[in-house]
Short mmCIF file of C-alpha atoms in Angstrom, two decimals:
data_model
loop_
_atom_site.label_atom_id
_atom_site.label_comp_id
_atom_site.label_asym_id
_atom_site.label_seq_id
_atom_site.Cartn_x
_atom_site.Cartn_y
_atom_site.Cartn_z
CA UNK A 11 42.31 -50.79 -59.52
CA UNK A 12 42.51 -53.42 -57.00
CA UNK A 13 43.72 -50.91 -54.64
CA UNK A 14 43.95 -51.89 -50.92
CA UNK A 15 43.12 -49.36 -48.43
CA UNK A 16 45.97 -48.75 -45.39
CA UNK A 17 45.19 -48.18 -42.16
CA UNK A 18 47.56 -46.81 -39.35
CA UNK A 19 50.53 -45.80 -41.50
CA UNK A 20 51.26 -42.10 -41.32
CA UNK A 21 53.80 -39.99 -40.51
CA UNK A 22 53.52 -35.97 -39.42
CA UNK A 23 56.54 -33.83 -39.61
CA UNK A 24 57.00 -30.32 -38.64
CA UNK A 25 57.59 -27.39 -41.40
CA UNK A 26 58.22 -23.87 -40.79
CA UNK A 27 57.46 -21.33 -43.25
CA UNK A 28 60.12 -19.08 -44.31
CA UNK A 29 60.95 -15.82 -45.77
CA UNK A 30 62.00 -17.49 -49.06
CA UNK A 31 58.46 -18.75 -49.17
CA UNK A 32 56.27 -16.10 -48.47
CA UNK A 33 55.14 -14.37 -51.36
CA UNK A 34 54.04 -10.49 -52.15
CA UNK A 35 50.75 -11.32 -50.40
CA UNK A 36 52.44 -11.98 -47.20
CA UNK A 37 51.68 -15.63 -47.63
CA UNK A 38 52.94 -18.82 -48.24
CA UNK A 39 52.79 -19.09 -51.58
CA UNK A 40 51.12 -22.48 -52.92
CA UNK A 41 54.17 -23.62 -54.53
CA UNK A 42 55.50 -24.13 -51.47
CA UNK A 43 52.73 -25.55 -49.76
CA UNK A 44 52.89 -28.55 -52.37
CA UNK A 45 57.04 -29.07 -51.47
CA UNK A 46 56.03 -29.36 -47.76
CA UNK A 47 53.86 -32.57 -48.84
CA UNK A 48 56.88 -33.67 -50.73
CA UNK A 49 58.94 -33.04 -47.64
CA UNK A 50 56.89 -35.37 -45.33
CA UNK A 51 56.46 -37.81 -48.47
CA UNK A 52 60.25 -37.99 -48.60
CA UNK A 53 60.66 -38.72 -44.72
CA UNK A 54 57.77 -41.04 -44.82
CA UNK A 55 59.10 -43.15 -47.75
CA UNK A 56 62.55 -42.86 -46.24
CA UNK A 57 61.06 -44.74 -43.50
CA UNK A 58 59.79 -47.52 -45.72
CA UNK A 59 63.31 -48.04 -47.11
CA UNK A 60 62.40 -45.99 -50.22
CA UNK A 61 65.61 -43.84 -51.17
CA UNK A 62 64.91 -40.70 -53.13
CA UNK A 63 68.69 -40.21 -53.79
CA UNK A 64 68.83 -43.04 -56.26
CA UNK A 65 69.29 -42.49 -60.06
CA UNK A 66 67.94 -45.72 -60.98
CA UNK A 67 64.84 -45.77 -59.62
CA UNK A 68 62.80 -42.48 -59.78
CA UNK A 69 59.56 -41.86 -57.86
CA UNK A 70 57.49 -39.77 -60.14
CA UNK A 71 53.92 -37.69 -59.19
CA UNK A 72 51.39 -38.03 -62.19
CA UNK A 73 48.46 -36.44 -59.77
CA UNK A 74 48.02 -33.82 -57.53
CA UNK A 75 45.10 -32.59 -55.96
CA UNK A 76 45.42 -29.78 -53.24
CA UNK A 77 42.48 -27.66 -51.43
CA UNK A 78 43.92 -24.64 -49.36
CA UNK A 79 41.68 -23.85 -46.64
CA UNK A 80 43.93 -21.27 -44.99
CA UNK A 81 46.87 -18.91 -45.30
CA UNK A 82 50.02 -19.39 -43.59
CA UNK A 83 52.34 -16.69 -42.97
CA UNK A 84 56.16 -16.11 -41.97
CA UNK A 85 57.57 -18.39 -39.24
CA UNK A 86 53.83 -20.08 -38.65
CA UNK A 87 54.76 -23.51 -37.30
CA UNK A 88 53.33 -26.21 -39.27
CA UNK A 89 52.50 -29.72 -39.07
CA UNK A 90 52.25 -32.03 -42.28
CA UNK A 91 50.66 -35.34 -42.12
CA UNK A 92 51.16 -37.69 -44.91
CA UNK A 93 49.20 -41.42 -45.05
CA UNK A 94 48.59 -44.01 -47.43
CA UNK A 95 45.28 -43.84 -49.08
CA UNK A 96 46.14 -46.97 -51.19
CA UNK A 97 48.53 -49.33 -53.16
CA UNK A 98 48.39 -51.68 -55.89
CA UNK A 99 51.29 -52.97 -57.96
CA UNK A 100 52.00 -50.07 -59.66
CA UNK A 101 50.37 -46.88 -58.34
CA UNK A 102 50.54 -45.35 -54.55
CA UNK A 103 48.24 -43.18 -53.38
CA UNK A 104 48.84 -40.90 -50.76
CA UNK A 105 46.74 -38.31 -48.95
CA UNK A 106 47.75 -34.96 -46.46
CA UNK A 107 46.78 -32.75 -44.17
CA UNK A 108 48.84 -29.12 -43.65
CA UNK A 109 47.70 -28.02 -39.85
CA UNK A 110 48.79 -24.61 -38.19
CA UNK A 111 47.86 -24.82 -34.26
CA UNK A 112 45.46 -27.84 -34.97
CA UNK A 113 43.64 -26.06 -37.87
CA UNK A 114 43.28 -27.00 -41.47
CA UNK A 115 46.09 -25.13 -43.83
CA UNK A 116 45.53 -27.52 -46.89
CA UNK A 117 44.41 -30.89 -47.62
CA UNK A 118 46.11 -32.94 -50.62
CA UNK A 119 46.12 -36.13 -52.32
CA UNK A 120 49.05 -37.46 -54.90
CA UNK A 121 49.07 -40.38 -57.26
CA UNK A 122 53.03 -41.89 -57.51
CA UNK A 123 54.52 -44.35 -59.56
CA UNK A 124 58.20 -45.91 -59.39
CA UNK A 125 59.95 -45.03 -62.94
CA UNK A 126 63.10 -46.90 -64.44
CA UNK A 127 65.75 -44.13 -64.54
CA UNK A 128 67.11 -45.14 -67.67
CA UNK A 129 63.97 -46.24 -69.72
CA UNK A 130 61.65 -44.13 -67.94
CA UNK A 131 58.99 -47.00 -68.20
CA UNK A 132 57.12 -47.50 -65.21
CA UNK A 133 57.81 -50.45 -62.92
CA UNK A 134 56.09 -52.21 -60.41
CA UNK A 135 56.56 -51.02 -57.07
CA UNK A 136 59.39 -53.03 -55.50
CA UNK A 137 57.81 -55.49 -53.50
CA UNK A 138 59.71 -54.78 -49.72
CA UNK A 139 58.20 -50.99 -50.29
CA UNK A 140 54.69 -52.60 -51.26
CA UNK A 141 54.68 -55.12 -48.53
CA UNK A 142 55.79 -52.00 -46.03
CA UNK A 143 52.77 -49.98 -46.93
CA UNK A 144 50.41 -52.59 -46.70
CA UNK B 12 26.99 -22.55 -58.32
CA UNK B 13 25.40 -21.06 -61.21
CA UNK B 14 28.70 -20.59 -63.29
CA UNK B 15 28.79 -19.74 -66.92
CA UNK B 16 30.45 -21.30 -69.53
CA UNK B 17 33.53 -19.38 -71.01
CA UNK B 18 34.29 -20.21 -74.66
CA UNK B 19 37.20 -18.34 -76.17
CA UNK B 20 38.76 -16.40 -73.72
CA UNK B 21 42.65 -18.07 -73.61
CA UNK B 22 46.00 -16.85 -73.76
CA UNK B 23 49.55 -19.54 -74.31
CA UNK B 24 52.58 -18.24 -73.23
CA UNK B 25 55.73 -19.90 -73.81
CA UNK B 26 57.97 -21.49 -70.87
CA UNK B 27 61.79 -22.37 -71.18
CA UNK B 28 62.72 -25.07 -68.04
CA UNK B 29 65.46 -23.62 -66.30
CA UNK B 30 68.32 -25.24 -64.80
CA UNK B 31 67.17 -23.75 -61.27
CA UNK B 32 63.73 -26.10 -62.51
CA UNK B 33 65.31 -29.26 -62.59
CA UNK B 34 65.55 -31.87 -59.75
CA UNK B 35 67.60 -34.54 -59.09
CA UNK B 36 65.73 -36.85 -61.63
CA UNK B 37 66.87 -34.40 -64.56
CA UNK B 38 63.59 -33.35 -65.41
CA UNK B 39 61.42 -29.76 -64.39
CA UNK B 40 59.87 -30.47 -60.59
CA UNK B 41 56.64 -30.64 -60.44
CA UNK B 42 56.27 -27.53 -58.04
CA UNK B 43 57.58 -25.50 -60.78
CA UNK B 44 54.86 -26.86 -63.24
CA UNK B 45 52.76 -25.87 -60.97
CA UNK B 46 54.40 -22.16 -60.93
CA UNK B 47 54.07 -22.18 -65.07
CA UNK B 48 50.73 -22.15 -64.71
CA UNK B 49 50.66 -19.51 -62.55
CA UNK B 50 52.76 -17.31 -64.92
CA UNK B 51 50.16 -18.03 -67.74
CA UNK B 52 47.45 -16.90 -65.18
CA UNK B 53 49.09 -13.64 -64.04
CA UNK B 54 49.31 -12.68 -67.60
CA UNK B 55 45.95 -13.62 -68.35
CA UNK B 56 44.57 -11.92 -65.75
CA UNK B 57 46.69 -8.68 -66.33
CA UNK B 58 45.09 -8.78 -69.59
CA UNK B 59 41.83 -8.53 -68.23
CA UNK B 60 42.74 -5.86 -66.50
CA UNK B 61 43.57 -7.57 -63.05
CA UNK B 62 46.80 -6.24 -61.59
CA UNK B 63 48.37 -9.08 -58.66
CA UNK B 64 50.93 -6.50 -57.79
CA UNK B 65 47.59 -4.53 -55.43
CA UNK B 66 48.13 -5.17 -52.33
CA UNK B 67 44.25 -4.22 -51.17
CA UNK B 68 42.73 -7.06 -53.66
CA UNK B 69 44.51 -10.69 -53.72
CA UNK B 70 44.07 -13.23 -56.13
CA UNK B 71 43.90 -16.46 -53.90
CA UNK B 72 44.10 -20.10 -54.99
CA UNK B 73 41.79 -22.11 -53.04
CA UNK B 74 41.69 -25.29 -55.10
CA UNK B 75 44.25 -27.11 -57.58
CA UNK B 76 44.56 -30.02 -59.73
CA UNK B 77 47.24 -31.27 -61.85
CA UNK B 78 47.72 -34.35 -63.76
CA UNK B 79 51.08 -34.99 -65.08
CA UNK B 80 51.35 -36.63 -68.13
CA UNK B 81 55.18 -36.36 -69.77
CA UNK B 82 58.13 -35.12 -68.06
CA UNK B 83 59.92 -31.78 -69.16
CA UNK B 84 63.88 -31.32 -69.37
CA UNK B 85 66.17 -28.84 -69.12
CA UNK B 86 65.71 -26.21 -71.81
CA UNK B 87 62.72 -27.72 -73.04
CA UNK B 88 60.82 -24.76 -75.01
CA UNK B 89 56.90 -25.09 -73.32
CA UNK B 90 54.10 -23.72 -74.29
CA UNK B 91 50.96 -23.17 -70.69
CA UNK B 92 47.70 -22.33 -72.05
CA UNK B 93 45.21 -21.16 -69.88
CA UNK B 94 41.37 -20.65 -70.46
CA UNK B 95 38.19 -20.10 -68.34
CA UNK B 96 36.44 -22.78 -67.46
CA UNK B 97 33.65 -21.06 -65.50
CA UNK B 98 32.96 -17.78 -63.40
CA UNK B 99 30.74 -16.47 -60.82
CA UNK B 100 29.98 -14.05 -58.18
CA UNK B 101 33.10 -14.97 -56.28
CA UNK B 102 34.97 -17.92 -58.17
CA UNK B 103 36.83 -17.94 -61.01
CA UNK B 104 37.79 -21.85 -62.41
CA UNK B 105 40.51 -21.95 -65.13
CA UNK B 106 41.63 -24.37 -67.15
CA UNK B 107 45.26 -25.24 -68.36
CA UNK B 108 47.25 -27.10 -70.86
CA UNK B 109 51.56 -27.54 -70.73
CA UNK B 110 52.81 -29.20 -73.98
CA UNK B 111 55.96 -29.96 -75.36
CA UNK B 112 56.16 -29.62 -78.97
CA UNK B 113 52.23 -30.14 -79.12
CA UNK B 114 52.29 -33.08 -76.80
CA UNK B 115 50.90 -32.78 -73.56
CA UNK B 116 53.38 -32.43 -70.44
CA UNK B 117 50.46 -31.61 -67.84
CA UNK B 118 47.01 -30.85 -67.51
CA UNK B 119 45.27 -28.55 -64.41
CA UNK B 120 42.54 -26.62 -63.25
CA UNK B 121 42.54 -24.13 -60.37
CA UNK B 122 39.70 -22.50 -58.60
CA UNK B 123 40.33 -18.70 -57.49
CA UNK B 124 38.69 -16.06 -55.28
CA UNK B 125 39.47 -12.46 -54.80
CA UNK B 126 39.99 -11.92 -51.21
CA UNK B 127 39.98 -8.16 -49.27
CA UNK B 128 44.05 -7.83 -48.61
CA UNK B 129 43.10 -6.57 -45.00
CA UNK B 130 40.27 -8.19 -44.02
CA UNK B 131 41.06 -11.44 -45.61
CA UNK B 132 37.71 -11.94 -46.29
CA UNK B 133 36.24 -13.46 -49.86
CA UNK B 134 35.08 -10.01 -51.87
CA UNK B 135 33.00 -10.44 -55.37
CA UNK B 136 35.02 -10.74 -58.24
CA UNK B 137 34.96 -7.02 -59.64
CA UNK B 138 32.25 -6.35 -61.96
CA UNK B 139 34.89 -5.14 -64.73
CA UNK B 140 36.93 -8.13 -64.09
CA UNK B 141 33.70 -10.41 -64.35
CA UNK B 142 32.08 -9.01 -67.29
CA UNK B 143 35.90 -9.17 -69.16
CA UNK B 144 35.80 -13.17 -68.56
CA UNK B 145 32.09 -13.76 -69.53
CA UNK C 21 96.67 -18.05 -61.92
CA UNK C 22 97.59 -16.93 -65.08
CA UNK C 23 94.22 -16.16 -66.60
CA UNK C 24 94.09 -14.10 -69.77
CA UNK C 25 91.60 -11.27 -69.96
CA UNK C 26 88.64 -11.89 -72.32
CA UNK C 27 87.42 -9.09 -74.79
CA UNK C 28 84.01 -9.55 -76.63
CA UNK C 29 82.71 -12.79 -75.09
CA UNK C 30 79.34 -12.04 -74.01
CA UNK C 31 75.44 -12.81 -73.98
CA UNK C 32 72.80 -10.51 -73.29
CA UNK C 33 68.95 -12.32 -72.14
CA UNK C 34 65.77 -11.21 -71.32
CA UNK C 35 64.05 -11.97 -67.95
CA UNK C 36 60.50 -11.41 -66.85
CA UNK C 37 60.20 -11.24 -63.10
CA UNK C 38 57.40 -13.73 -62.21
CA UNK C 39 54.87 -13.70 -59.19
CA UNK C 40 56.92 -16.81 -57.69
CA UNK C 41 60.03 -14.55 -57.52
CA UNK C 42 58.56 -11.60 -55.93
CA UNK C 43 58.97 -11.55 -51.92
CA UNK C 44 56.82 -9.96 -48.79
CA UNK C 45 58.29 -6.51 -49.55
CA UNK C 46 56.97 -7.05 -53.05
CA UNK C 47 60.46 -7.15 -54.85
CA UNK C 48 62.48 -9.87 -56.72
CA UNK C 49 63.77 -12.07 -53.94
CA UNK C 50 67.44 -12.01 -53.99
CA UNK C 51 68.04 -15.49 -54.62
CA UNK C 52 65.85 -15.35 -57.96
CA UNK C 53 68.21 -12.88 -58.79
CA UNK C 54 71.10 -15.03 -58.19
CA UNK C 55 69.12 -17.36 -60.54
CA UNK C 56 68.57 -15.07 -63.22
CA UNK C 57 72.46 -15.05 -63.37
CA UNK C 58 72.51 -18.52 -64.18
CA UNK C 59 69.88 -18.63 -66.98
CA UNK C 60 72.24 -16.22 -68.93
CA UNK C 61 75.23 -18.32 -67.69
CA UNK C 62 73.63 -21.73 -68.89
CA UNK C 63 72.99 -20.18 -72.38
CA UNK C 64 75.97 -18.59 -72.60
CA UNK C 65 77.81 -21.94 -71.95
CA UNK C 66 75.59 -23.67 -74.32
CA UNK C 67 76.67 -21.29 -77.12
CA UNK C 68 80.42 -22.73 -76.14
CA UNK C 69 79.34 -26.02 -76.60
CA UNK C 70 78.91 -26.63 -72.89
CA UNK C 71 75.87 -29.13 -72.22
CA UNK C 72 74.52 -28.52 -68.48
CA UNK C 73 72.33 -31.53 -68.55
CA UNK C 74 75.43 -33.93 -68.87
CA UNK C 75 75.69 -35.89 -65.84
CA UNK C 76 79.40 -37.01 -66.26
CA UNK C 77 80.92 -33.21 -66.31
CA UNK C 78 79.08 -30.83 -63.96
CA UNK C 79 79.63 -27.14 -63.61
CA UNK C 80 80.41 -25.98 -60.04
CA UNK C 81 80.30 -22.72 -58.92
CA UNK C 82 82.46 -22.21 -56.02
CA UNK C 83 82.67 -18.32 -55.66
CA UNK C 84 79.94 -15.97 -55.70
CA UNK C 85 79.82 -12.45 -55.19
CA UNK C 86 76.33 -9.73 -55.94
CA UNK C 87 75.74 -6.09 -55.60
CA UNK C 88 72.06 -5.30 -55.49
CA UNK C 89 71.72 -1.54 -56.68
CA UNK C 90 67.74 -1.11 -57.44
CA UNK C 91 65.09 -3.71 -56.55
CA UNK C 92 62.85 -5.27 -59.23
CA UNK C 93 59.27 -5.68 -59.50
CA UNK C 94 56.20 -7.96 -60.39
CA UNK C 95 56.66 -8.39 -64.25
CA UNK C 96 59.62 -6.12 -64.84
CA UNK C 97 61.68 -6.67 -67.83
CA UNK C 98 64.99 -7.42 -67.04
CA UNK C 99 68.17 -7.78 -69.12
CA UNK C 100 71.03 -10.16 -67.89
CA UNK C 101 74.26 -9.83 -69.36
CA UNK C 102 77.14 -12.32 -68.96
CA UNK C 103 80.63 -11.74 -70.50
CA UNK C 104 84.37 -13.29 -69.43
CA UNK C 105 86.41 -11.81 -66.67
CA UNK C 106 89.10 -14.38 -67.13
CA UNK C 107 89.74 -18.11 -67.85
CA UNK C 108 92.69 -20.22 -67.02
CA UNK C 109 93.44 -24.31 -66.78
CA UNK C 110 90.78 -25.12 -64.67
CA UNK C 111 88.89 -21.90 -63.62
CA UNK C 112 86.36 -19.74 -65.57
CA UNK C 113 85.57 -16.11 -63.84
CA UNK C 114 82.61 -14.39 -65.13
CA UNK C 115 80.87 -11.06 -64.68
CA UNK C 116 77.38 -10.57 -64.94
CA UNK C 117 74.92 -7.29 -64.94
CA UNK C 118 71.17 -7.40 -64.03
CA UNK C 119 69.23 -4.20 -65.75
CA UNK C 120 65.84 -2.35 -65.83
CA UNK C 121 65.42 0.03 -68.44
CA UNK C 122 69.18 0.60 -68.66
CA UNK C 123 69.69 0.95 -64.82
CA UNK C 124 71.47 -1.50 -63.14
CA UNK C 125 69.83 -3.68 -60.76
CA UNK C 126 72.87 -5.44 -59.54
CA UNK C 127 76.18 -6.75 -60.54
CA UNK C 128 77.68 -9.78 -60.03
CA UNK C 129 80.97 -12.51 -60.56
CA UNK C 130 81.07 -16.03 -60.10
CA UNK C 131 83.96 -18.38 -60.33
CA UNK C 132 83.07 -21.82 -61.89
CA UNK C 133 85.26 -24.97 -62.37
CA UNK C 134 84.94 -28.29 -64.19
CA UNK C 135 83.98 -31.27 -61.81
CA UNK C 136 84.01 -35.02 -62.56
CA UNK C 137 80.36 -36.24 -62.42
CA UNK C 138 81.75 -39.84 -60.77
CA UNK C 139 84.78 -38.91 -58.58
CA UNK C 140 83.88 -34.75 -57.97
CA UNK C 141 87.37 -34.22 -58.74
CA UNK C 142 88.04 -30.74 -60.33
CA UNK C 143 89.03 -31.49 -63.88
CA UNK C 144 90.67 -29.11 -66.39
CA UNK C 145 88.13 -26.77 -68.45
CA UNK C 146 87.65 -28.93 -71.58
CA UNK C 147 90.01 -27.80 -74.69
CA UNK C 148 87.34 -26.79 -77.04
CA UNK C 149 85.71 -24.59 -74.39
CA UNK C 150 88.68 -23.20 -73.04
CA UNK C 151 89.52 -22.15 -76.94
CA UNK C 152 85.71 -20.90 -77.48
CA UNK C 153 86.18 -18.68 -74.41
CA UNK C 154 89.79 -17.27 -74.99
CA UNK D 23 82.47 3.56 -42.30
CA UNK D 24 82.89 3.84 -38.66
CA UNK D 25 81.82 0.25 -37.99
CA UNK D 26 82.12 -1.29 -34.36
CA UNK D 27 83.27 -4.88 -34.61
CA UNK D 28 81.08 -7.32 -32.80
CA UNK D 29 82.30 -10.08 -30.11
CA UNK D 30 79.82 -12.67 -29.16
CA UNK D 31 76.77 -12.41 -31.17
CA UNK D 32 75.92 -15.39 -33.05
CA UNK D 33 73.04 -17.94 -33.87
CA UNK D 34 72.99 -21.53 -35.38
CA UNK D 35 70.22 -23.00 -36.64
CA UNK D 36 69.65 -26.70 -38.04
CA UNK D 37 68.69 -26.97 -41.99
CA UNK D 38 68.23 -30.32 -43.77
CA UNK D 39 68.13 -30.42 -47.56
CA UNK D 40 64.96 -31.35 -49.29
CA UNK D 41 64.42 -33.08 -52.62
CA UNK D 42 63.29 -29.55 -53.84
CA UNK D 43 66.49 -27.73 -53.01
CA UNK D 44 68.40 -30.68 -55.00
CA UNK D 45 69.44 -29.66 -58.49
CA UNK D 46 70.34 -31.97 -61.78
CA UNK D 47 73.86 -32.70 -60.26
CA UNK D 48 72.38 -34.29 -57.01
CA UNK D 49 73.39 -31.62 -54.85
CA UNK D 50 71.83 -28.47 -52.88
CA UNK D 51 71.45 -26.17 -55.74
CA UNK D 52 73.45 -22.73 -54.85
CA UNK D 53 70.39 -20.34 -54.65
CA UNK D 54 68.95 -22.48 -51.92
CA UNK D 55 72.54 -22.43 -49.65
CA UNK D 56 71.99 -18.32 -50.27
CA UNK D 57 68.24 -19.07 -48.96
CA UNK D 58 69.75 -20.92 -45.91
CA UNK D 59 71.63 -18.09 -45.05
CA UNK D 60 68.42 -16.10 -44.93
CA UNK D 61 66.76 -18.46 -42.54
CA UNK D 62 69.66 -17.98 -40.15
CA UNK D 63 69.34 -14.58 -40.54
CA UNK D 64 65.93 -14.34 -39.98
CA UNK D 65 65.78 -15.95 -36.59
CA UNK D 66 68.86 -13.89 -35.76
CA UNK D 67 67.07 -11.02 -36.09
CA UNK D 68 63.73 -11.76 -34.70
CA UNK D 69 65.70 -12.76 -31.54
CA UNK D 70 67.01 -9.15 -31.43
CA UNK D 71 63.74 -7.78 -32.04
CA UNK D 72 63.33 -7.35 -35.87
CA UNK D 73 60.32 -8.57 -37.50
CA UNK D 74 60.56 -9.12 -40.75
CA UNK D 75 57.01 -9.75 -41.75
CA UNK D 76 56.46 -5.73 -40.84
CA UNK D 77 55.42 -3.98 -44.49
CA UNK D 78 56.41 -0.52 -43.34
CA UNK D 79 60.37 -1.41 -42.56
CA UNK D 80 62.09 -3.57 -45.11
CA UNK D 81 65.23 -5.14 -44.33
CA UNK D 82 67.21 -5.12 -47.70
CA UNK D 83 70.38 -7.06 -48.84
CA UNK D 84 72.42 -5.00 -50.81
CA UNK D 85 75.69 -6.87 -50.68
CA UNK D 86 76.10 -10.66 -50.68
CA UNK D 87 79.46 -13.21 -51.14
CA UNK D 88 79.47 -16.63 -50.42
CA UNK D 89 82.32 -18.99 -51.11
CA UNK D 90 81.23 -22.54 -52.13
CA UNK D 91 83.26 -25.51 -50.29
CA UNK D 92 81.61 -28.92 -50.12
CA UNK D 93 78.79 -29.79 -51.72
CA UNK D 94 75.41 -30.79 -49.60
CA UNK D 95 73.29 -33.55 -50.73
CA UNK D 96 69.54 -35.00 -50.09
CA UNK D 97 68.64 -34.74 -46.35
CA UNK D 98 72.01 -33.71 -45.51
CA UNK D 99 71.43 -32.35 -41.88
CA UNK D 100 73.38 -28.73 -42.16
CA UNK D 101 74.13 -25.97 -39.48
CA UNK D 102 74.34 -22.59 -40.66
CA UNK D 103 76.15 -20.04 -38.37
CA UNK D 104 75.36 -16.24 -38.51
CA UNK D 105 77.20 -13.61 -36.60
CA UNK D 106 77.65 -9.88 -36.62
CA UNK D 107 81.02 -8.82 -38.40
CA UNK D 108 79.71 -4.95 -37.90
CA UNK D 109 77.22 -2.44 -37.53
CA UNK D 110 77.18 1.24 -38.07
CA UNK D 111 74.51 3.75 -38.48
CA UNK D 112 72.83 2.38 -41.56
CA UNK D 113 74.67 -0.72 -42.58
CA UNK D 114 74.67 -4.23 -40.88
CA UNK D 115 77.22 -6.33 -42.05
CA UNK D 116 76.84 -10.42 -41.03
CA UNK D 117 78.67 -13.10 -41.54
CA UNK D 118 78.10 -17.05 -41.92
CA UNK D 119 79.47 -20.65 -42.26
CA UNK D 120 76.88 -23.53 -43.23
CA UNK D 121 78.85 -26.59 -42.25
CA UNK D 122 78.04 -30.75 -42.29
CA UNK D 123 79.59 -32.56 -39.90
CA UNK D 124 82.00 -29.72 -38.77
CA UNK D 125 83.06 -29.32 -41.97
CA UNK D 126 82.49 -26.18 -43.94
CA UNK D 127 80.00 -26.20 -46.82
CA UNK D 128 79.78 -22.43 -47.24
CA UNK D 129 80.94 -19.08 -45.87
CA UNK D 130 79.49 -16.10 -46.89
CA UNK D 131 78.86 -12.49 -45.70
CA UNK D 132 75.78 -9.67 -46.19
CA UNK D 133 75.48 -6.41 -45.97
CA UNK D 134 72.35 -5.19 -44.90
CA UNK D 135 70.36 -2.05 -45.14
CA UNK D 136 66.74 -0.86 -43.53
CA UNK D 137 64.63 0.91 -45.85
CA UNK D 138 61.26 2.73 -45.53
CA UNK D 139 58.56 0.64 -46.95
CA UNK D 140 56.91 3.13 -48.32
CA UNK D 141 59.48 5.80 -49.82
CA UNK D 142 62.53 3.05 -50.31
CA UNK D 143 64.44 5.33 -48.76
CA UNK D 144 67.56 3.84 -46.63
CA UNK D 145 66.72 5.00 -42.68
CA UNK D 146 69.00 4.44 -39.85
CA UNK D 147 69.24 1.02 -38.02
CA UNK D 148 66.60 1.40 -35.27
CA UNK D 149 68.00 2.45 -32.15
CA UNK D 150 67.26 -0.56 -30.10
CA UNK D 151 68.31 -2.77 -32.89
CA UNK D 152 71.93 -1.36 -33.23
CA UNK D 153 71.89 -1.48 -29.28
CA UNK D 154 71.26 -5.14 -29.17
CA UNK D 155 73.76 -5.63 -31.92
CA UNK D 156 76.24 -3.89 -30.35
#
């Protein structure tokens, strides 16, 4: 894969831990932290012109890795940062950090592909998106 | 880490994809597949005598990796298998496979530690649990 | 509304409270109990020939009432029963009971309508569904 | 129940519909709208000195009614308003409206009680909270 490194493309969003996100241990459940990543990703891609609501072109996750460093509690104010790690013709790798008062709550990476909504086949990343990412 | 390999310890549970799990693309959302892993894990650990409902001893996830292979749709009948990859004094590594009609939907690994519910400090894996795992 | 009373149409499904469903109070979060109602509803409607996965005909909830009687805890085995209260040309009223070892956890009612997936306009309940419900 | 009417106590919060909230019909799933109510409630109660993170005093929902008027879609910016309907020694009734660009998405009411975290028995609403509500 001849991925190109990306410099400077990033976005940070605020997320507050809601009661619905807290588990029996009194901390944000890990699946919710994974969902927070997607919230940053959705806004980041939207800023690049990718509309997640389109039903003819799906953005599909096929690889996810998360390292949890600290717990987050009810009403904690988090910051979720997403940045481009690499992009090639068909694959977009993003990196994430979730922070609470500057301290790392989690680090994560995802690999994404664009899929035709009807055929479910992987398609090349749209040219304009790829250009915006590089 | 002087982990020991584990042979034979595994558990498979059935999971059905519910409407609440399906996203705008008509497939099980990735956070729900991650939750399905936990359902298998909870029952597996319960079978080893670990009660997740205890508030004094928390089982905390600190590493998660998932590779998504196929999508799952509404009311798909899945099988989630969990098995022990390794266990040492403080760390339990589990592996997972989610299958639909025998075909892989996802593979995953997690790293878990036991944490004191009050101090939030990592504690050794209880001796009886470790023995059951080895 | 000239609704007809329904006698005998009902379905009961088992639901287990998962760790992902439990909140900071150690009980099944109320939104999850609401989702359990939908699980019973989905299967009930499927048994009547209504496919919730269709994108051209949506089944939309427009009224929901729940009375919570008892809490449910991690791995509690629940039974969710759905039955028809009334049905007319455009409205389907269902009633629900969630029970744990025979004791009521919650009672609920919903009002549903069928909506054209494209125009979002309410459409008459399909004749075969209505006949199956009456 | 000698409830007192409440005038003027209300709070409005913004909520954005996330991808994780959208169902197979492309709209915010009804259970998520119910969760949005709780987000407003949590902040409203916090503003009155009620800490939902306390494990010794739980705020328990025992009645919920929602009327859904309009659907909400991905990234819709909603406003959720909560206000006091009535309060007496042991019961707090709240009313809610969810709006999108001024138009009603849903109206709801809840009945809440305070419960001793250990005994699970209903306890009187703490005097300072009740005074703040009246």
